[in-house]
XYZ file of C-alpha atoms in Angstrom:
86
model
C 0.000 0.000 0.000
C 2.772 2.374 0.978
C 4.843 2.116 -2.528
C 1.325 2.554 -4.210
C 1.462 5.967 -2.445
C 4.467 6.447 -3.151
C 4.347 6.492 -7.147
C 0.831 8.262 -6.669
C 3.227 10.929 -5.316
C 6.128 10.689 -7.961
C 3.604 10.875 -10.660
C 1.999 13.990 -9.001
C 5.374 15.547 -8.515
C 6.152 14.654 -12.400
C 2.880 15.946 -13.719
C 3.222 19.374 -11.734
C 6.737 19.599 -13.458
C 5.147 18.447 -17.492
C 2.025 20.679 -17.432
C 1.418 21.256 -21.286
C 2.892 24.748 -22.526
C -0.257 27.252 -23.827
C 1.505 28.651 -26.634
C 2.940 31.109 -24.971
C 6.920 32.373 -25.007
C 9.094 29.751 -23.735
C 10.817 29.772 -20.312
C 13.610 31.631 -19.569
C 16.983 29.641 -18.974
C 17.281 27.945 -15.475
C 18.945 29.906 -13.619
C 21.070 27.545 -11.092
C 22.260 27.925 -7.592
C 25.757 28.786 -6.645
C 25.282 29.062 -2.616
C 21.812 29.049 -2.492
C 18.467 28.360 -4.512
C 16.291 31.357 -6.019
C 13.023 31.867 -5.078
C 9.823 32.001 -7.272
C 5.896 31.954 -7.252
C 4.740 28.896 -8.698
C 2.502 30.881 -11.263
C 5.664 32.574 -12.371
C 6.891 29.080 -13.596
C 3.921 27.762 -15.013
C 2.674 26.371 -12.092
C -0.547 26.110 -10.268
C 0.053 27.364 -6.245
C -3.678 25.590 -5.583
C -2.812 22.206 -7.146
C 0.719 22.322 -5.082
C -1.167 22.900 -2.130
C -3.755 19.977 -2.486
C -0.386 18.070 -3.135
C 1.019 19.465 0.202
C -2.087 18.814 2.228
C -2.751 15.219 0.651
C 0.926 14.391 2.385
C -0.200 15.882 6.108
C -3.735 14.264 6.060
C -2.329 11.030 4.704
C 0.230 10.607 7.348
C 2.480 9.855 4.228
C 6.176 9.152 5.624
C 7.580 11.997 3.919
C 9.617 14.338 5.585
C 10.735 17.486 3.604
C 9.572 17.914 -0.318
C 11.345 20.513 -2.705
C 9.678 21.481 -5.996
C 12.142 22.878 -8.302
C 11.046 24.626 -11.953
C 13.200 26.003 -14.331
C 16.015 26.413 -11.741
C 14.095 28.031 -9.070
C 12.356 27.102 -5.687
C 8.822 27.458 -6.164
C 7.596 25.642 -3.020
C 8.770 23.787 -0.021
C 7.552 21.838 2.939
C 8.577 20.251 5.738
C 6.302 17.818 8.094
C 6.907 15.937 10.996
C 7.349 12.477 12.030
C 4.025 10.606 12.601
């Protein structure tokens, strides 16, 4: 049951990161960290903030044994959580 979760998760991760592009202008380069990440809104990156935050809240209320998640797009931080053991 647990690795069933698990790829539930990876292919929620994967689809957040392969959302189809609308026709518009493409991305700018990634921009990559030298000491530290840069920071972005997830709608500045193509992403939807709602949909990250159902994916958030689906790993608190499921007690999933996850402990930190990072979502990275084009180079920059666009969310970040951190939960504690169960």
């Amino acid at each position: 049951m647990m690795s069933c979760r698990l790829v539930l998760l990876l292919v929620l991760s994967l689809g957040f990161s392969l959302q189809a592009c609308s026709g518009e202008d493409p991305s700018p380069p990634a921009v990559w960290p030298d000491r530290e990440w840069s920071t972005s809104l997830p709608e500045q990156q193509g992403m939807d903030s709602g949909l990250i935050a159902q994916f958030l809240e689906q790993i608190r209320d499921q007690r999933i044994n996850v402990h930190s998640c990072m979502i990275i797009r084009h180079g920059f931080v666009v969310a970040e959580a951190y939960f504690s053991p169960s």
